[in-house]
mmCIF file with all atom_site columns, C-alpha atoms in Angstrom:
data_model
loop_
_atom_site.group_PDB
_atom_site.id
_atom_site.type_symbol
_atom_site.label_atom_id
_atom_site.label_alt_id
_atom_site.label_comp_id
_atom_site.label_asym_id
_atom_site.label_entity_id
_atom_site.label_seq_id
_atom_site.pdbx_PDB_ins_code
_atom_site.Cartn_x
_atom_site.Cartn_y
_atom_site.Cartn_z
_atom_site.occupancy
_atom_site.B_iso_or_equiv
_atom_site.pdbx_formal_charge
_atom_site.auth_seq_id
_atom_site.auth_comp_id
_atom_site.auth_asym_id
_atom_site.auth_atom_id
_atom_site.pdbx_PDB_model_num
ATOM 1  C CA . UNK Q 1 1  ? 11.576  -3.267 -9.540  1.00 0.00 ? 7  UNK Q CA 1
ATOM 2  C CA . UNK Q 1 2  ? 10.904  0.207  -7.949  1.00 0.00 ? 8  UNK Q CA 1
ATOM 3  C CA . UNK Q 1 3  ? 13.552  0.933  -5.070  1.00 0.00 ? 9  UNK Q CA 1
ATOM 4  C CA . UNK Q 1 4  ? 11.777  3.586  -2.020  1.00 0.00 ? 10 UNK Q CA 1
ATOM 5  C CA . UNK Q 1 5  ? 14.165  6.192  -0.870  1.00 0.00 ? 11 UNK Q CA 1
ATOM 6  C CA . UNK Q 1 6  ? 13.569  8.220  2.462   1.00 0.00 ? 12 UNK Q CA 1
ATOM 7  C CA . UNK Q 1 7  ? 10.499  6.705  4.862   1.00 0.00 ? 13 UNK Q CA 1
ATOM 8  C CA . UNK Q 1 8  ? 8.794   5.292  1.623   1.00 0.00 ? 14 UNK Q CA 1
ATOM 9  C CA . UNK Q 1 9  ? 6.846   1.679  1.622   1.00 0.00 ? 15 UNK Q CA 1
ATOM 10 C CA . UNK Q 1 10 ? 6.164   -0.019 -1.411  1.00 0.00 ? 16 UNK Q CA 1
ATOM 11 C CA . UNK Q 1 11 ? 3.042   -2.205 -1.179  1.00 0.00 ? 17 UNK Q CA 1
ATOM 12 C CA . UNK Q 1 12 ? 0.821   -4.413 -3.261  1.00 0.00 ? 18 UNK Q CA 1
ATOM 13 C CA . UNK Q 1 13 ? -2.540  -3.463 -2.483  1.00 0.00 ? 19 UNK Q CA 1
ATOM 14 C CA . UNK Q 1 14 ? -4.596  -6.612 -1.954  1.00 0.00 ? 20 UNK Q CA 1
ATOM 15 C CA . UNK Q 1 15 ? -7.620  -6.949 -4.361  1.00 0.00 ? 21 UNK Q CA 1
ATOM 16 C CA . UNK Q 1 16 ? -11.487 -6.319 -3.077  1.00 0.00 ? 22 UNK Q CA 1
ATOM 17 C CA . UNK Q 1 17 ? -13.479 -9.526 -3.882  1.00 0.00 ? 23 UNK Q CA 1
ATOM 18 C CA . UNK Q 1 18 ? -16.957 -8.485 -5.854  1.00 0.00 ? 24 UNK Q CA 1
ATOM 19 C CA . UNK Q 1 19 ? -19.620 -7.190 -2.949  1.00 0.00 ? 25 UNK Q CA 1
ATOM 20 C CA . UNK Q 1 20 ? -23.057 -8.351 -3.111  1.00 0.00 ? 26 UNK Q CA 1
ATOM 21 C CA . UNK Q 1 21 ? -25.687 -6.278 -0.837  1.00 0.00 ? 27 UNK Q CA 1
ATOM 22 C CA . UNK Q 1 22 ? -29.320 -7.219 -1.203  1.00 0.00 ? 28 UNK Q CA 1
ATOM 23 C CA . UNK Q 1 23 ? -28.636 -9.871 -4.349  1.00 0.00 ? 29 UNK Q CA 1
ATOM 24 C CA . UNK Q 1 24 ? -27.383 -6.646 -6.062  1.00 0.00 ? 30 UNK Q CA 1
ATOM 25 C CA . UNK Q 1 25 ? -24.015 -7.055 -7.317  1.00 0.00 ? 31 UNK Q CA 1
ATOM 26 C CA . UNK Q 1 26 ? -21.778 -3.388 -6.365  1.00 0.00 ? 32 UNK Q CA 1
ATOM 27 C CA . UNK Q 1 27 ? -19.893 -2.073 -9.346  1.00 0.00 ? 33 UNK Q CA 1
ATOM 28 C CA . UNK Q 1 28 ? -16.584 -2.054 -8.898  1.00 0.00 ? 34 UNK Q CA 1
ATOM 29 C CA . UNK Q 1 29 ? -16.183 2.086  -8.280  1.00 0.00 ? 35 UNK Q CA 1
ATOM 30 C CA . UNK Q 1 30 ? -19.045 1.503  -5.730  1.00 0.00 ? 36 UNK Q CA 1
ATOM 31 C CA . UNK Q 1 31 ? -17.002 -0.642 -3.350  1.00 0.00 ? 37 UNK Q CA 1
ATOM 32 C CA . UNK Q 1 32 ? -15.154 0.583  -0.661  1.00 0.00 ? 38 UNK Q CA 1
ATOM 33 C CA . UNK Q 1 33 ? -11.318 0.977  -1.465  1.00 0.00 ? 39 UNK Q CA 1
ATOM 34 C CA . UNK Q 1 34 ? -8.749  -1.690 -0.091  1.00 0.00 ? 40 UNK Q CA 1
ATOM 35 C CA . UNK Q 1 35 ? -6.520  -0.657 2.998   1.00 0.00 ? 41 UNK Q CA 1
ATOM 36 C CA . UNK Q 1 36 ? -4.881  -3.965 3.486   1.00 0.00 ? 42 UNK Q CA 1
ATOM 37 C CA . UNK Q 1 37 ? -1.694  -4.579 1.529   1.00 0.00 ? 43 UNK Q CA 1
ATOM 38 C CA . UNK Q 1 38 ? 1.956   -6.799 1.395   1.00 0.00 ? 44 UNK Q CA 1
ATOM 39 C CA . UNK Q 1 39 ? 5.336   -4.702 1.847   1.00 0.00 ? 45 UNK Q CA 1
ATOM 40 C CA . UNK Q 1 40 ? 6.657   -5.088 -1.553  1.00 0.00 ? 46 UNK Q CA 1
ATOM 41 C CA . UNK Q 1 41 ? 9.751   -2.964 -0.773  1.00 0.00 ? 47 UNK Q CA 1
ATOM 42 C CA . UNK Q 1 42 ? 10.966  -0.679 2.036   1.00 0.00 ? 48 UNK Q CA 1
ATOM 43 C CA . UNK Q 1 43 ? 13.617  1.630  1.998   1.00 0.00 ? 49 UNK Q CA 1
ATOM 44 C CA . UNK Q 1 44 ? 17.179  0.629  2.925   1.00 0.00 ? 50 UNK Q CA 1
ATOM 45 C CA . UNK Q 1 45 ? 18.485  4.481  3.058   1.00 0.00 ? 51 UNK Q CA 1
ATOM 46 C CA . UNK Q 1 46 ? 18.288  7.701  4.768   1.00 0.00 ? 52 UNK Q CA 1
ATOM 47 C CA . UNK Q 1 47 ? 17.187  10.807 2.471   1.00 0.00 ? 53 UNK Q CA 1
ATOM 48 C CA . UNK Q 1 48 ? 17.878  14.069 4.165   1.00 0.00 ? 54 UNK Q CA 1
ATOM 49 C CA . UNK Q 1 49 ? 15.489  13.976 7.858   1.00 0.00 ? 55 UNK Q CA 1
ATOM 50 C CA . UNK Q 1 50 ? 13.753  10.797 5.901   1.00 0.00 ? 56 UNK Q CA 1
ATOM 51 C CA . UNK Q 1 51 ? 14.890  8.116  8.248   1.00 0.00 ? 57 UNK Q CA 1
ATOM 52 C CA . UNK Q 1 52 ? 14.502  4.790  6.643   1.00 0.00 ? 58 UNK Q CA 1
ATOM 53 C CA . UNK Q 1 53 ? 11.606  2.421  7.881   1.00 0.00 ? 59 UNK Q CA 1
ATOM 54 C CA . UNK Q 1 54 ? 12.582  0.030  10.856  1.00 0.00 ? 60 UNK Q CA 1
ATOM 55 C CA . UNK Q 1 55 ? 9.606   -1.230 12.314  1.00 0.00 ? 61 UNK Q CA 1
ATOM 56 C CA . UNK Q 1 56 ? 8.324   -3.441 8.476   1.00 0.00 ? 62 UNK Q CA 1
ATOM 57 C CA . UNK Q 1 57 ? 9.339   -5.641 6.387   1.00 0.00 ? 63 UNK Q CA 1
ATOM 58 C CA . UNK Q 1 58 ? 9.188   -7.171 2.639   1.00 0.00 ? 64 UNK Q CA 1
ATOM 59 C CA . UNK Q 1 59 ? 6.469   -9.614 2.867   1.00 0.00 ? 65 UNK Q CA 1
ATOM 60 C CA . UNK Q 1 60 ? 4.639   -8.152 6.162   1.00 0.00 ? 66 UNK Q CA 1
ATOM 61 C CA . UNK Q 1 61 ? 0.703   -7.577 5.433   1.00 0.00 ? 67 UNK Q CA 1
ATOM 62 C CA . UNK Q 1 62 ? -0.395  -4.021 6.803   1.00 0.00 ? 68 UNK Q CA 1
ATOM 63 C CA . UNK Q 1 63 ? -3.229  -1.651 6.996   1.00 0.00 ? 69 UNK Q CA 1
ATOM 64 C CA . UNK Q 1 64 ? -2.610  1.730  6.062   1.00 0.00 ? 70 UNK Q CA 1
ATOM 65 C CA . UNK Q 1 65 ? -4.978  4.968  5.568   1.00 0.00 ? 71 UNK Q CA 1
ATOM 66 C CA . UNK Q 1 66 ? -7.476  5.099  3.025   1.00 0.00 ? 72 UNK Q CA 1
ATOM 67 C CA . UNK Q 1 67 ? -6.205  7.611  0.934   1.00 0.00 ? 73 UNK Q CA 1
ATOM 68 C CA . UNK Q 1 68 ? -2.568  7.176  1.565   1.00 0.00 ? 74 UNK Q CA 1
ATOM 69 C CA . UNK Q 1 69 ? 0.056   7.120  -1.104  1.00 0.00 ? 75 UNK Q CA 1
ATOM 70 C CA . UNK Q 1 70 ? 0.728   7.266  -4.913  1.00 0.00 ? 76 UNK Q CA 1
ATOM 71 C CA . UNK Q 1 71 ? -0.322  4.497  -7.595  1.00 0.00 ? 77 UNK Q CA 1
ATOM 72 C CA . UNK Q 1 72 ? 2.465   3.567  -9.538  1.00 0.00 ? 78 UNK Q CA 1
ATOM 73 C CA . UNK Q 1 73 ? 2.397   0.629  -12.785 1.00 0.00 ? 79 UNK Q CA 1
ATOM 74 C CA . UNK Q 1 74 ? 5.469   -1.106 -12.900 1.00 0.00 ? 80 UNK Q CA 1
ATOM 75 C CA . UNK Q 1 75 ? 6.374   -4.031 -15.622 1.00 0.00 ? 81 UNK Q CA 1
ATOM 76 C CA . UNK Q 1 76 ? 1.968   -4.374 -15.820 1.00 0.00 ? 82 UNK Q CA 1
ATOM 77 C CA . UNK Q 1 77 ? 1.956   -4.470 -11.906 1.00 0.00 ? 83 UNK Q CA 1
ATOM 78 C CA . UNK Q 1 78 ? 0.189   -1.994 -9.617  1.00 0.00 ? 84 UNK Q CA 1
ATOM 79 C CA . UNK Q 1 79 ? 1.844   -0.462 -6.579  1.00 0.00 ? 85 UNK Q CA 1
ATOM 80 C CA . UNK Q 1 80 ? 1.242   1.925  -3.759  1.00 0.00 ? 86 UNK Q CA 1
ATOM 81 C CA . UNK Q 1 81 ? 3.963   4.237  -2.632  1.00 0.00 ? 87 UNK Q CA 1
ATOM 82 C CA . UNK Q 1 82 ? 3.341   5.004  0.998   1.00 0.00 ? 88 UNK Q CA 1
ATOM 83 C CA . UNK Q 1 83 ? 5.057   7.229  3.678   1.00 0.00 ? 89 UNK Q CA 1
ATOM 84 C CA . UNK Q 1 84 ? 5.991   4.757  6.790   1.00 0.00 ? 90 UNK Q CA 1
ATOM 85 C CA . UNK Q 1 85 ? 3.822   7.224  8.608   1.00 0.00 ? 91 UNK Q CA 1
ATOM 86 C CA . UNK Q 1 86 ? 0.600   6.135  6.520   1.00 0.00 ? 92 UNK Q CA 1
ATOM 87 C CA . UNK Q 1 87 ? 0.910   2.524  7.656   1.00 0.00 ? 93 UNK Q CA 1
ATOM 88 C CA . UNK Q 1 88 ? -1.512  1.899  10.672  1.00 0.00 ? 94 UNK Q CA 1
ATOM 89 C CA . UNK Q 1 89 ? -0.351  -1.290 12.118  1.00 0.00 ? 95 UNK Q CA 1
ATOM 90 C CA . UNK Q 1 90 ? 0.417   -5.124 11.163  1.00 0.00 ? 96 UNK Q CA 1
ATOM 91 C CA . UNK Q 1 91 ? -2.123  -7.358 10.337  1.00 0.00 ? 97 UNK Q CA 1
#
């Protein structure tokens, strides 16, 4: 499993159901990108002026900014690698 270091947030971006406008079915690079996801992993540790998260948790669902964050493939699974920063609020 991928351990954050610094402010870093792990999450498991939660998957966009098939959008239907009109009876037209929207391709999937059509549809508006997911900005709800589950803490995965949060940072226990300090890196340099990095303070580790304190307001999350594993298992908390959050919104974060659109274009926050790095994709990362781990053992066939897809991640997001945010900055505590990027998260928005709780859901």
């Amino acid at each position: 499993m991928l351990k954050p270091l610094g402010d870093r947030v792990v999450l498991q971006v939660q998957e966009e159901s098939e959008q239907n406008v009109g009876g037209i079915l929207l391709a999937s690079n059509a549809q508006e990108k997911s900005v709800i996801g589950t803490v995965v992993a949060v940072s226990t540790q300090s890196v340099g002026d990095m303070e580790a998260p304190k307001s999350i948790k594993g298992g908390d669902k959050v919104v974060f900014d659109k274009y926050a964050g790095s994709q990362i493939t781990v053992d066939g699974e897809d991640y997001l690698v945010v900055h505590e920063k990027d998260i928005i609020g709780l859901v």
